[in-house]
Amino acid sequence: MQHWLVKSEPVKYSWEKFNKDGRTFWDGVRNYQARNNLREMKEGDLVLFYHSNDGKEVVGIAKVVKEAYQDPTTTDPNWVVVDLAPVETLKKPVTLEVIKADEQLKDVGLVRQGRLSVMGLKREEFDRILELGS
DNA sequence: GCCAACGTTGGC
DNA sequence: GCCAACGTTGGC
């Protein structure tokens, strides 16, 4: 199983809204690298949900409930979405500040490549973030 | 609101 | 195929 991190601006789509919806398709990815990551997601993979801009923190865990398929918001076959469902809210959001300051999370994509909106995480990184959030 | 990082586009 | 110009994202 793989681990991922996705970003969303709370203004656009927040963790709260996601929980209310119970399930969503992850659209709006218009970057090839992020798209490739979406395509590699497998049903059951765990995904950290990060609030960018406002909050700048990991707020919860989601999981992949449907693997990549054509983005319903466009007819351009380049773009895909996956379906995600919320699993659990972190007791304590893990801020970017904390992640940056953490020795074990130095190389996490979030820090290294700030603009990427869908990225893979190593198991250790995923576990570490959960640890910081509990 | 500014700026750095980075991806994409288009001219040559 | 290179590179400058431009647009977008996201942190500060």
Short mmCIF file of N, CA and C (backbone and C1' of nucleotides) in Angstrom, two decimals:
data_model
loop_
_atom_site.label_atom_id
_atom_site.label_comp_id
_atom_site.label_asym_id
_atom_site.label_seq_id
_atom_site.Cartn_x
_atom_site.Cartn_y
_atom_site.Cartn_z
N MET A 1 0.84 -1.20 0.00
CA MET A 1 0.00 0.00 0.00
C MET A 1 0.87 1.24 0.00
N GLN A 2 0.38 2.25 -0.68
CA GLN A 2 1.15 3.49 -0.76
C GLN A 2 0.48 4.59 0.06
N HIS A 3 1.26 5.63 0.28
CA HIS A 3 0.77 6.75 1.07
C HIS A 3 0.94 8.03 0.28
N TRP A 4 0.00 8.92 0.46
CA TRP A 4 -0.03 10.14 -0.35
C TRP A 4 -0.36 11.35 0.50
N LEU A 5 -0.15 12.50 -0.11
CA LEU A 5 -0.61 13.73 0.51
C LEU A 5 -1.23 14.59 -0.59
N VAL A 6 -2.41 15.09 -0.33
CA VAL A 6 -3.04 16.00 -1.28
C VAL A 6 -3.30 17.35 -0.59
N LYS A 7 -3.28 18.37 -1.42
CA LYS A 7 -3.50 19.72 -0.89
C LYS A 7 -4.83 20.25 -1.37
N SER A 8 -5.42 21.06 -0.52
CA SER A 8 -6.60 21.78 -0.94
C SER A 8 -6.64 23.10 -0.20
N GLU A 9 -7.04 24.12 -0.91
CA GLU A 9 -7.25 25.38 -0.21
C GLU A 9 -8.60 25.28 0.49
N PRO A 10 -8.59 25.53 1.79
CA PRO A 10 -9.83 25.41 2.56
C PRO A 10 -10.95 26.27 2.00
N VAL A 11 -10.59 27.39 1.40
CA VAL A 11 -11.59 28.27 0.81
C VAL A 11 -12.31 27.55 -0.33
N LYS A 12 -11.58 26.73 -1.03
CA LYS A 12 -12.12 26.02 -2.18
C LYS A 12 -12.80 24.72 -1.76
N TYR A 13 -12.08 23.93 -0.97
CA TYR A 13 -12.64 22.65 -0.52
C TYR A 13 -11.98 22.26 0.79
N SER A 14 -12.69 22.41 1.88
CA SER A 14 -12.09 22.20 3.19
C SER A 14 -12.32 20.79 3.70
N TRP A 15 -11.55 20.44 4.68
CA TRP A 15 -11.69 19.15 5.36
C TRP A 15 -13.10 19.00 5.95
N GLU A 16 -13.62 20.10 6.48
CA GLU A 16 -14.97 20.09 7.06
C GLU A 16 -16.02 19.74 6.01
N LYS A 17 -15.87 20.38 4.85
CA LYS A 17 -16.82 20.10 3.77
C LYS A 17 -16.69 18.65 3.30
N PHE A 18 -15.46 18.21 3.20
CA PHE A 18 -15.16 16.84 2.79
C PHE A 18 -15.86 15.84 3.72
N ASN A 19 -15.79 16.10 5.02
CA ASN A 19 -16.43 15.22 5.99
C ASN A 19 -17.94 15.26 5.88
N LYS A 20 -18.45 16.43 5.57
CA LYS A 20 -19.89 16.57 5.40
C LYS A 20 -20.35 15.79 4.17
N ASP A 21 -19.54 15.89 3.10
CA ASP A 21 -19.87 15.18 1.86
C ASP A 21 -19.73 13.67 2.01
N GLY A 22 -18.76 13.26 2.83
CA GLY A 22 -18.55 11.83 3.03
C GLY A 22 -17.72 11.15 1.95
N ARG A 23 -17.64 11.82 0.81
CA ARG A 23 -16.92 11.27 -0.33
C ARG A 23 -16.83 12.35 -1.39
N THR A 24 -15.74 12.35 -2.15
CA THR A 24 -15.63 13.36 -3.19
C THR A 24 -14.73 12.86 -4.30
N PHE A 25 -14.87 13.41 -5.49
CA PHE A 25 -13.85 13.13 -6.50
C PHE A 25 -12.85 14.27 -6.49
N TRP A 26 -11.61 13.88 -6.57
CA TRP A 26 -10.52 14.85 -6.42
C TRP A 26 -10.20 15.46 -7.77
N ASP A 27 -10.83 16.60 -8.06
CA ASP A 27 -10.66 17.20 -9.38
C ASP A 27 -9.76 18.42 -9.31
N GLY A 28 -9.54 19.01 -10.44
CA GLY A 28 -8.79 20.24 -10.50
C GLY A 28 -7.28 20.05 -10.66
N VAL A 29 -6.84 18.82 -10.73
CA VAL A 29 -5.41 18.60 -10.94
C VAL A 29 -5.06 18.87 -12.40
N ARG A 30 -4.20 19.86 -12.61
CA ARG A 30 -3.81 20.22 -13.97
C ARG A 30 -2.30 20.31 -14.05
N ASN A 31 -1.68 19.32 -13.51
CA ASN A 31 -0.22 19.29 -13.49
C ASN A 31 0.15 17.83 -13.71
N TYR A 32 1.07 17.60 -14.66
CA TYR A 32 1.33 16.23 -15.08
C TYR A 32 1.91 15.36 -13.98
N GLN A 33 2.76 15.95 -13.18
CA GLN A 33 3.37 15.18 -12.11
C GLN A 33 2.32 14.75 -11.08
N ALA A 34 1.46 15.69 -10.75
CA ALA A 34 0.38 15.39 -9.81
C ALA A 34 -0.57 14.37 -10.43
N ARG A 35 -0.85 14.53 -11.71
CA ARG A 35 -1.71 13.60 -12.41
C ARG A 35 -1.15 12.18 -12.38
N ASN A 36 0.16 12.07 -12.63
CA ASN A 36 0.80 10.75 -12.60
C ASN A 36 0.65 10.10 -11.23
N ASN A 37 0.76 10.92 -10.21
CA ASN A 37 0.56 10.39 -8.86
C ASN A 37 -0.87 9.90 -8.67
N LEU A 38 -1.82 10.67 -9.16
CA LEU A 38 -3.22 10.25 -9.06
C LEU A 38 -3.42 8.88 -9.69
N ARG A 39 -2.79 8.70 -10.85
CA ARG A 39 -2.95 7.45 -11.59
C ARG A 39 -2.36 6.26 -10.85
N GLU A 40 -1.41 6.53 -10.00
CA GLU A 40 -0.77 5.43 -9.28
C GLU A 40 -1.50 5.07 -8.00
N MET A 41 -2.47 5.84 -7.63
CA MET A 41 -3.22 5.55 -6.41
C MET A 41 -4.04 4.28 -6.58
N LYS A 42 -4.03 3.48 -5.53
CA LYS A 42 -4.80 2.24 -5.54
C LYS A 42 -5.88 2.32 -4.47
N GLU A 43 -6.98 1.65 -4.75
CA GLU A 43 -8.05 1.62 -3.77
C GLU A 43 -7.51 1.15 -2.42
N GLY A 44 -7.85 1.91 -1.38
CA GLY A 44 -7.39 1.55 -0.04
C GLY A 44 -6.15 2.29 0.41
N ASP A 45 -5.44 2.95 -0.53
CA ASP A 45 -4.29 3.76 -0.14
C ASP A 45 -4.72 4.89 0.78
N LEU A 46 -3.84 5.22 1.72
CA LEU A 46 -4.17 6.30 2.65
C LEU A 46 -3.58 7.62 2.18
N VAL A 47 -4.34 8.66 2.39
CA VAL A 47 -4.00 9.98 1.86
C VAL A 47 -4.12 11.03 2.95
N LEU A 48 -3.05 11.77 3.18
CA LEU A 48 -3.15 12.88 4.12
C LEU A 48 -3.77 14.08 3.41
N PHE A 49 -4.57 14.80 4.15
CA PHE A 49 -5.29 15.96 3.60
C PHE A 49 -4.67 17.22 4.19
N TYR A 50 -4.13 18.04 3.31
CA TYR A 50 -3.41 19.23 3.74
C TYR A 50 -4.14 20.50 3.30
N HIS A 51 -4.26 21.43 4.23
CA HIS A 51 -4.85 22.73 3.92
C HIS A 51 -3.76 23.72 3.52
N SER A 52 -3.76 24.15 2.28
CA SER A 52 -2.75 25.12 1.86
C SER A 52 -3.27 26.53 2.05
N ASN A 53 -2.33 27.47 2.03
CA ASN A 53 -2.65 28.89 2.19
C ASN A 53 -3.21 29.24 3.56
N ASP A 54 -4.37 28.73 3.82
CA ASP A 54 -5.06 29.07 5.06
C ASP A 54 -4.94 27.89 6.01
N GLY A 55 -4.11 28.05 7.02
CA GLY A 55 -3.91 26.94 7.95
C GLY A 55 -2.53 26.34 7.77
N LYS A 56 -2.23 25.96 6.52
CA LYS A 56 -0.97 25.29 6.21
C LYS A 56 -0.71 24.15 7.17
N GLU A 57 -1.63 23.22 7.20
CA GLU A 57 -1.47 22.09 8.10
C GLU A 57 -2.18 20.86 7.57
N VAL A 58 -1.64 19.72 8.00
CA VAL A 58 -2.28 18.45 7.69
C VAL A 58 -3.40 18.28 8.69
N VAL A 59 -4.63 18.09 8.19
CA VAL A 59 -5.77 18.08 9.09
C VAL A 59 -6.41 16.70 9.28
N GLY A 60 -6.18 15.79 8.33
CA GLY A 60 -6.85 14.50 8.49
C GLY A 60 -6.36 13.45 7.52
N ILE A 61 -6.95 12.28 7.66
CA ILE A 61 -6.59 11.15 6.81
C ILE A 61 -7.80 10.77 5.95
N ALA A 62 -7.52 10.53 4.68
CA ALA A 62 -8.56 10.05 3.77
C ALA A 62 -8.07 8.76 3.14
N LYS A 63 -8.95 8.09 2.41
CA LYS A 63 -8.49 6.92 1.68
C LYS A 63 -9.07 6.92 0.28
N VAL A 64 -8.37 6.23 -0.58
CA VAL A 64 -8.80 6.13 -1.97
C VAL A 64 -9.92 5.10 -2.04
N VAL A 65 -11.08 5.52 -2.55
CA VAL A 65 -12.19 4.57 -2.68
C VAL A 65 -12.46 4.22 -4.14
N LYS A 66 -11.90 5.00 -5.06
CA LYS A 66 -12.01 4.64 -6.47
C LYS A 66 -10.77 5.13 -7.19
N GLU A 67 -10.19 4.25 -7.97
CA GLU A 67 -8.96 4.60 -8.67
C GLU A 67 -9.22 5.53 -9.84
N ALA A 68 -8.14 6.06 -10.39
CA ALA A 68 -8.21 7.12 -11.40
C ALA A 68 -9.16 6.83 -12.56
N TYR A 69 -9.95 7.81 -12.90
CA TYR A 69 -10.82 7.75 -14.08
C TYR A 69 -10.95 9.14 -14.67
N GLN A 70 -11.47 9.21 -15.86
CA GLN A 70 -11.61 10.48 -16.58
C GLN A 70 -12.23 11.58 -15.71
N ASP A 71 -11.58 12.70 -15.68
CA ASP A 71 -12.09 13.86 -14.95
C ASP A 71 -13.43 14.30 -15.53
N PRO A 72 -14.50 14.17 -14.73
CA PRO A 72 -15.84 14.50 -15.25
C PRO A 72 -16.04 15.99 -15.52
N THR A 73 -15.12 16.82 -15.06
CA THR A 73 -15.30 18.25 -15.27
C THR A 73 -14.67 18.73 -16.58
N THR A 74 -14.05 17.80 -17.33
CA THR A 74 -13.47 18.18 -18.61
C THR A 74 -13.53 17.00 -19.57
N THR A 75 -13.47 17.30 -20.87
CA THR A 75 -13.45 16.20 -21.85
C THR A 75 -12.02 15.92 -22.28
N ASP A 76 -11.09 16.70 -21.78
CA ASP A 76 -9.69 16.49 -22.10
C ASP A 76 -9.20 15.19 -21.45
N PRO A 77 -8.83 14.21 -22.28
CA PRO A 77 -8.47 12.89 -21.73
C PRO A 77 -7.16 12.88 -20.95
N ASN A 78 -6.48 14.01 -20.92
CA ASN A 78 -5.25 14.09 -20.14
C ASN A 78 -5.48 14.02 -18.64
N TRP A 79 -6.68 14.40 -18.23
CA TRP A 79 -6.88 14.62 -16.80
C TRP A 79 -7.78 13.59 -16.16
N VAL A 80 -7.38 13.19 -14.97
CA VAL A 80 -8.13 12.17 -14.25
C VAL A 80 -8.47 12.65 -12.84
N VAL A 81 -9.38 11.96 -12.21
CA VAL A 81 -9.69 12.20 -10.80
C VAL A 81 -9.68 10.85 -10.08
N VAL A 82 -9.61 10.89 -8.76
CA VAL A 82 -9.86 9.70 -7.95
C VAL A 82 -10.95 10.05 -6.95
N ASP A 83 -11.60 9.03 -6.42
CA ASP A 83 -12.57 9.28 -5.36
C ASP A 83 -11.92 9.05 -4.01
N LEU A 84 -12.15 9.99 -3.11
CA LEU A 84 -11.60 9.90 -1.76
C LEU A 84 -12.72 9.96 -0.74
N ALA A 85 -12.51 9.30 0.39
CA ALA A 85 -13.45 9.37 1.50
C ALA A 85 -12.66 9.65 2.77
N PRO A 86 -13.22 10.46 3.68
CA PRO A 86 -12.52 10.76 4.93
C PRO A 86 -12.45 9.53 5.83
N VAL A 87 -11.32 9.40 6.54
CA VAL A 87 -11.15 8.29 7.47
C VAL A 87 -11.17 8.80 8.91
N GLU A 88 -10.36 9.83 9.14
CA GLU A 88 -10.19 10.26 10.51
C GLU A 88 -9.59 11.66 10.57
N THR A 89 -10.04 12.44 11.54
CA THR A 89 -9.49 13.78 11.74
C THR A 89 -8.34 13.68 12.74
N LEU A 90 -7.25 14.36 12.44
CA LEU A 90 -6.13 14.35 13.39
C LEU A 90 -6.52 15.09 14.66
N LYS A 91 -6.10 14.54 15.78
CA LYS A 91 -6.38 15.20 17.06
C LYS A 91 -5.78 16.59 17.06
N LYS A 92 -4.58 16.66 16.50
CA LYS A 92 -3.84 17.90 16.47
C LYS A 92 -3.35 18.08 15.04
N PRO A 93 -3.81 19.14 14.36
CA PRO A 93 -3.30 19.36 13.00
C PRO A 93 -1.78 19.50 13.03
N VAL A 94 -1.12 18.99 12.01
CA VAL A 94 0.33 19.10 11.94
C VAL A 94 0.68 20.23 10.97
N THR A 95 1.23 21.29 11.50
CA THR A 95 1.50 22.47 10.66
C THR A 95 2.77 22.29 9.85
N LEU A 96 2.84 23.07 8.79
CA LEU A 96 4.02 23.08 7.94
C LEU A 96 5.26 23.41 8.77
N GLU A 97 5.09 24.30 9.69
CA GLU A 97 6.18 24.73 10.57
C GLU A 97 6.76 23.53 11.32
N VAL A 98 5.88 22.72 11.87
CA VAL A 98 6.30 21.54 12.61
C VAL A 98 6.99 20.54 11.67
N ILE A 99 6.41 20.37 10.50
CA ILE A 99 6.98 19.44 9.53
C ILE A 99 8.38 19.88 9.12
N LYS A 100 8.53 21.16 8.87
CA LYS A 100 9.83 21.69 8.46
C LYS A 100 10.87 21.51 9.56
N ALA A 101 10.41 21.63 10.80
CA ALA A 101 11.34 21.59 11.92
C ALA A 101 11.69 20.15 12.29
N ASP A 102 10.97 19.19 11.75
CA ASP A 102 11.18 17.81 12.15
C ASP A 102 12.29 17.14 11.34
N GLU A 103 13.23 16.60 12.06
CA GLU A 103 14.40 15.95 11.47
C GLU A 103 14.01 14.86 10.45
N GLN A 104 13.02 14.05 10.79
CA GLN A 104 12.64 12.92 9.94
C GLN A 104 11.84 13.34 8.72
N LEU A 105 11.39 14.57 8.71
CA LEU A 105 10.52 14.99 7.61
C LEU A 105 11.20 16.02 6.69
N LYS A 106 12.49 16.10 6.79
CA LYS A 106 13.27 17.05 6.01
C LYS A 106 13.05 16.92 4.50
N ASP A 107 12.92 15.69 4.04
CA ASP A 107 12.87 15.45 2.60
C ASP A 107 11.48 15.27 2.05
N VAL A 108 10.49 15.53 2.88
CA VAL A 108 9.11 15.31 2.46
C VAL A 108 8.79 16.25 1.28
N GLY A 109 8.00 15.78 0.34
CA GLY A 109 7.71 16.55 -0.85
C GLY A 109 7.13 17.93 -0.56
N LEU A 110 6.38 17.97 0.50
CA LEU A 110 5.73 19.22 0.90
C LEU A 110 6.74 20.34 1.11
N VAL A 111 7.89 19.98 1.64
CA VAL A 111 8.94 20.96 1.89
C VAL A 111 9.80 21.14 0.65
N ARG A 112 10.15 20.00 0.01
CA ARG A 112 11.08 20.05 -1.12
C ARG A 112 10.45 20.67 -2.34
N GLN A 113 9.22 20.31 -2.61
CA GLN A 113 8.57 20.82 -3.82
C GLN A 113 7.21 21.37 -3.44
N GLY A 114 7.25 22.60 -2.96
CA GLY A 114 6.08 23.19 -2.35
C GLY A 114 4.85 23.30 -3.22
N ARG A 115 5.06 23.39 -4.52
CA ARG A 115 3.91 23.68 -5.37
C ARG A 115 3.11 22.45 -5.79
N LEU A 116 3.72 21.29 -5.65
CA LEU A 116 3.05 20.08 -6.10
C LEU A 116 1.83 19.79 -5.23
N SER A 117 0.69 19.47 -5.89
CA SER A 117 -0.54 19.36 -5.12
C SER A 117 -0.92 17.92 -4.78
N VAL A 118 -0.27 16.95 -5.42
CA VAL A 118 -0.49 15.54 -5.07
C VAL A 118 0.88 14.88 -5.04
N MET A 119 1.25 14.34 -3.91
CA MET A 119 2.59 13.76 -3.83
C MET A 119 2.59 12.47 -3.02
N GLY A 120 3.59 11.64 -3.31
CA GLY A 120 3.75 10.41 -2.56
C GLY A 120 4.50 10.66 -1.26
N LEU A 121 4.21 9.84 -0.28
CA LEU A 121 4.92 9.91 0.99
C LEU A 121 5.50 8.54 1.28
N LYS A 122 6.68 8.53 1.89
CA LYS A 122 7.20 7.25 2.38
C LYS A 122 6.39 6.84 3.60
N ARG A 123 6.36 5.54 3.83
CA ARG A 123 5.62 5.04 4.97
C ARG A 123 6.07 5.70 6.27
N GLU A 124 7.38 5.88 6.39
CA GLU A 124 7.93 6.47 7.62
C GLU A 124 7.45 7.91 7.78
N GLU A 125 7.39 8.61 6.64
CA GLU A 125 6.96 10.01 6.70
C GLU A 125 5.50 10.09 7.11
N PHE A 126 4.72 9.22 6.49
CA PHE A 126 3.29 9.16 6.80
C PHE A 126 3.08 8.87 8.29
N ASP A 127 3.77 7.84 8.78
CA ASP A 127 3.65 7.46 10.19
C ASP A 127 4.10 8.58 11.11
N ARG A 128 5.17 9.23 10.71
CA ARG A 128 5.71 10.31 11.54
C ARG A 128 4.71 11.46 11.66
N ILE A 129 4.08 11.80 10.57
CA ILE A 129 3.11 12.90 10.60
C ILE A 129 1.93 12.53 11.50
N LEU A 130 1.49 11.27 11.40
CA LEU A 130 0.41 10.83 12.28
C LEU A 130 0.81 10.91 13.74
N GLU A 131 2.06 10.54 13.98
CA GLU A 131 2.58 10.59 15.34
C GLU A 131 2.55 12.03 15.87
N LEU A 132 2.97 12.95 15.02
CA LEU A 132 2.98 14.36 15.42
C LEU A 132 1.56 14.89 15.60
N GLY A 133 0.61 14.24 14.97
CA GLY A 133 -0.76 14.74 15.00
C GLY A 133 -1.61 14.09 16.08
N SER A 134 -1.00 13.22 16.87
CA SER A 134 -1.81 12.53 17.88
C SER A 134 -1.53 13.04 19.28
P DG B 1 -3.53 43.66 -1.64
"O5'" DG B 1 -2.14 44.04 -2.25
"C5'" DG B 1 -1.29 44.75 -1.35
"C4'" DG B 1 0.10 44.22 -1.48
"C3'" DG B 1 0.53 43.94 -2.92
"O3'" DG B 1 1.90 44.26 -2.95
"C1'" DG B 1 0.72 41.97 -1.66
P DC B 2 2.65 44.52 -4.32
"O5'" DC B 2 3.95 43.64 -4.00
"C5'" DC B 2 4.59 43.78 -2.71
"C4'" DC B 2 5.48 42.59 -2.49
"C3'" DC B 2 6.27 42.19 -3.73
"O3'" DC B 2 7.63 42.09 -3.38
"C1'" DC B 2 5.14 40.31 -2.83
P DC B 3 8.71 42.04 -4.53
"O5'" DC B 3 9.18 40.53 -4.40
"C5'" DC B 3 9.45 39.99 -3.10
"C4'" DC B 3 9.56 38.49 -3.23
"C3'" DC B 3 10.29 38.04 -4.50
"O3'" DC B 3 11.12 36.96 -4.16
"C1'" DC B 3 8.21 36.99 -4.40
P DA B 4 12.42 36.72 -5.00
"O5'" DA B 4 12.75 35.21 -4.59
"C5'" DA B 4 12.28 34.67 -3.36
"C4'" DA B 4 11.88 33.22 -3.57
"C3'" DA B 4 12.69 32.48 -4.62
"O3'" DA B 4 12.95 31.20 -4.11
"C1'" DA B 4 10.39 32.41 -5.19
P DA B 5 13.82 30.16 -4.96
"O5'" DA B 5 12.68 29.20 -5.50
"C5'" DA B 5 11.86 28.50 -4.58
"C4'" DA B 5 10.93 27.62 -5.38
"C3'" DA B 5 11.63 26.82 -6.48
"O3'" DA B 5 11.16 25.50 -6.40
"C1'" DA B 5 9.84 28.08 -7.39
P DC B 6 11.87 24.33 -7.24
"O5'" DC B 6 10.83 24.14 -8.43
"C5'" DC B 6 9.45 23.98 -8.11
"C4'" DC B 6 8.64 24.21 -9.36
"C3'" DC B 6 9.25 23.59 -10.61
"O3'" DC B 6 8.24 22.87 -11.26
"C1'" DC B 6 8.51 25.74 -11.05
P DG B 7 8.53 21.52 -12.08
"O5'" DG B 7 7.30 21.55 -13.07
"C5'" DG B 7 6.00 21.82 -12.56
"C4'" DG B 7 5.18 22.52 -13.61
"C3'" DG B 7 5.36 21.93 -15.01
"O3'" DG B 7 4.07 21.75 -15.58
"C1'" DG B 7 5.76 24.26 -15.06
P DT B 8 3.84 21.09 -17.00
"O5'" DT B 8 3.59 22.37 -17.93
"C5'" DT B 8 2.60 23.32 -17.53
"C4'" DT B 8 2.54 24.40 -18.59
"C3'" DT B 8 2.59 23.87 -20.02
"O3'" DT B 8 1.54 24.53 -20.71
"C1'" DT B 8 4.27 25.51 -19.71
P DT B 9 1.18 24.17 -22.22
"O5'" DT B 9 1.68 25.47 -23.00
"C5'" DT B 9 1.39 26.76 -22.47
"C4'" DT B 9 2.13 27.79 -23.29
"C3'" DT B 9 2.15 27.50 -24.79
"O3'" DT B 9 1.67 28.66 -25.45
"C1'" DT B 9 4.35 27.89 -24.00
P DG B 10 1.35 28.64 -27.01
"O5'" DG B 10 2.58 29.44 -27.60
"C5'" DG B 10 3.00 30.65 -26.97
"C4'" DG B 10 4.28 31.11 -27.62
"C3'" DG B 10 4.36 30.83 -29.12
"O3'" DG B 10 5.09 31.89 -29.71
"C1'" DG B 10 6.13 29.75 -28.06
P DG B 11 4.93 32.17 -31.27
"O5'" DG B 11 6.30 32.93 -31.57
"C5'" DG B 11 6.86 33.79 -30.58
"C4'" DG B 11 8.36 33.79 -30.69
"C3'" DG B 11 8.90 33.75 -32.11
"O3'" DG B 11 9.98 34.66 -32.20
"C1'" DG B 11 9.77 31.91 -30.90
P DC B 12 10.52 35.16 -33.62
"O5'" DC B 12 11.83 34.29 -33.84
"C5'" DC B 12 12.94 34.47 -32.96
"C4'" DC B 12 13.85 33.28 -33.07
"C3'" DC B 12 14.19 32.90 -34.50
"O3'" DC B 12 15.44 33.49 -34.86
"C1'" DC B 12 13.88 31.01 -33.06
P DG C 1 15.12 17.01 -29.85
"O5'" DG C 1 16.07 18.21 -29.91
"C5'" DG C 1 17.39 18.50 -29.88
"C4'" DG C 1 17.53 19.86 -29.27
"C3'" DG C 1 17.17 19.93 -27.78
"O3'" DG C 1 18.10 20.82 -27.21
"C1'" DG C 1 15.88 21.50 -28.93
P DC C 2 18.46 20.81 -25.74
"O5'" DC C 2 18.62 22.37 -25.55
"C5'" DC C 2 19.46 23.10 -26.45
"C4'" DC C 2 19.05 24.55 -26.45
"C3'" DC C 2 18.91 25.15 -25.05
"O3'" DC C 2 19.66 26.33 -25.03
"C1'" DC C 2 16.96 25.58 -26.34
P DC C 3 20.11 26.96 -23.61
"O5'" DC C 3 19.10 28.17 -23.49
"C5'" DC C 3 18.93 29.07 -24.59
"C4'" DC C 3 17.71 29.93 -24.35
"C3'" DC C 3 17.50 30.32 -22.89
"O3'" DC C 3 17.02 31.64 -22.87
"C1'" DC C 3 15.58 29.32 -23.67
P DA C 4 17.59 32.68 -21.82
"O5'" DA C 4 16.70 33.96 -22.13
"C5'" DA C 4 16.33 34.26 -23.47
"C4'" DA C 4 14.86 34.63 -23.51
"C3'" DA C 4 14.38 35.46 -22.32
"O3'" DA C 4 13.54 36.46 -22.84
"C1'" DA C 4 13.05 33.50 -22.49
P DA C 5 12.92 37.59 -21.93
"O5'" DA C 5 11.41 37.13 -21.88
"C5'" DA C 5 10.71 36.96 -23.12
"C4'" DA C 5 9.29 36.51 -22.80
"C3'" DA C 5 8.64 37.29 -21.66
"O3'" DA C 5 7.32 37.62 -22.06
"C1'" DA C 5 8.59 34.97 -21.18
P DC C 6 6.40 38.59 -21.19
"O5'" DC C 6 5.39 37.54 -20.57
"C5'" DC C 6 4.82 36.53 -21.43
"C4'" DC C 6 4.19 35.47 -20.57
"C3'" DC C 6 3.44 36.03 -19.35
"O3'" DC C 6 2.10 35.61 -19.44
"C1'" DC C 6 4.76 34.16 -18.77
P DG C 7 1.00 36.18 -18.45
"O5'" DG C 7 0.61 34.84 -17.69
"C5'" DG C 7 0.28 33.67 -18.44
"C4'" DG C 7 0.05 32.54 -17.47
"C3'" DG C 7 -0.79 32.93 -16.25
"O3'" DG C 7 -1.71 31.88 -15.99
"C1'" DG C 7 1.32 32.09 -15.55
P DT C 8 -2.76 31.99 -14.83
"O5'" DT C 8 -2.13 30.99 -13.75
"C5'" DT C 8 -1.74 29.69 -14.16
"C4'" DT C 8 -1.23 28.95 -12.94
"C3'" DT C 8 -2.05 29.21 -11.67
"O3'" DT C 8 -2.19 27.97 -11.02
"C1'" DT C 8 0.22 29.73 -11.28
P DT C 9 -3.21 27.79 -9.83
"O5'" DT C 9 -2.22 27.36 -8.66
"C5'" DT C 9 -1.23 26.36 -8.90
"C4'" DT C 9 -0.22 26.42 -7.79
"C3'" DT C 9 -0.84 26.54 -6.39
"O3'" DT C 9 -0.34 25.46 -5.64
"C1'" DT C 9 0.87 28.15 -6.70
P DG C 10 -0.95 25.07 -4.26
"O5'" DG C 10 0.00 25.88 -3.29
"C5'" DG C 10 1.38 25.55 -3.23
"C4'" DG C 10 2.07 26.55 -2.35
"C3'" DG C 10 1.33 26.85 -1.04
"O3'" DG C 10 2.29 26.93 -0.03
"C1'" DG C 10 1.80 28.84 -2.14
P DG C 11 1.96 26.62 1.46
"O5'" DG C 11 3.17 27.39 2.15
"C5'" DG C 11 4.49 27.17 1.63
"C4'" DG C 11 5.32 28.41 1.89
"C3'" DG C 11 5.18 28.99 3.30
"O3'" DG C 11 6.47 29.36 3.74
"C1'" DG C 11 4.65 30.66 1.71
P DC C 12 6.76 29.61 5.28
"O5'" DC C 12 6.80 31.18 5.38
"C5'" DC C 12 7.82 31.88 4.67
"C4'" DC C 12 7.46 33.33 4.64
"C3'" DC C 12 6.97 33.87 5.98
"O3'" DC C 12 8.02 34.62 6.59
"C1'" DC C 12 5.71 34.72 4.13
#
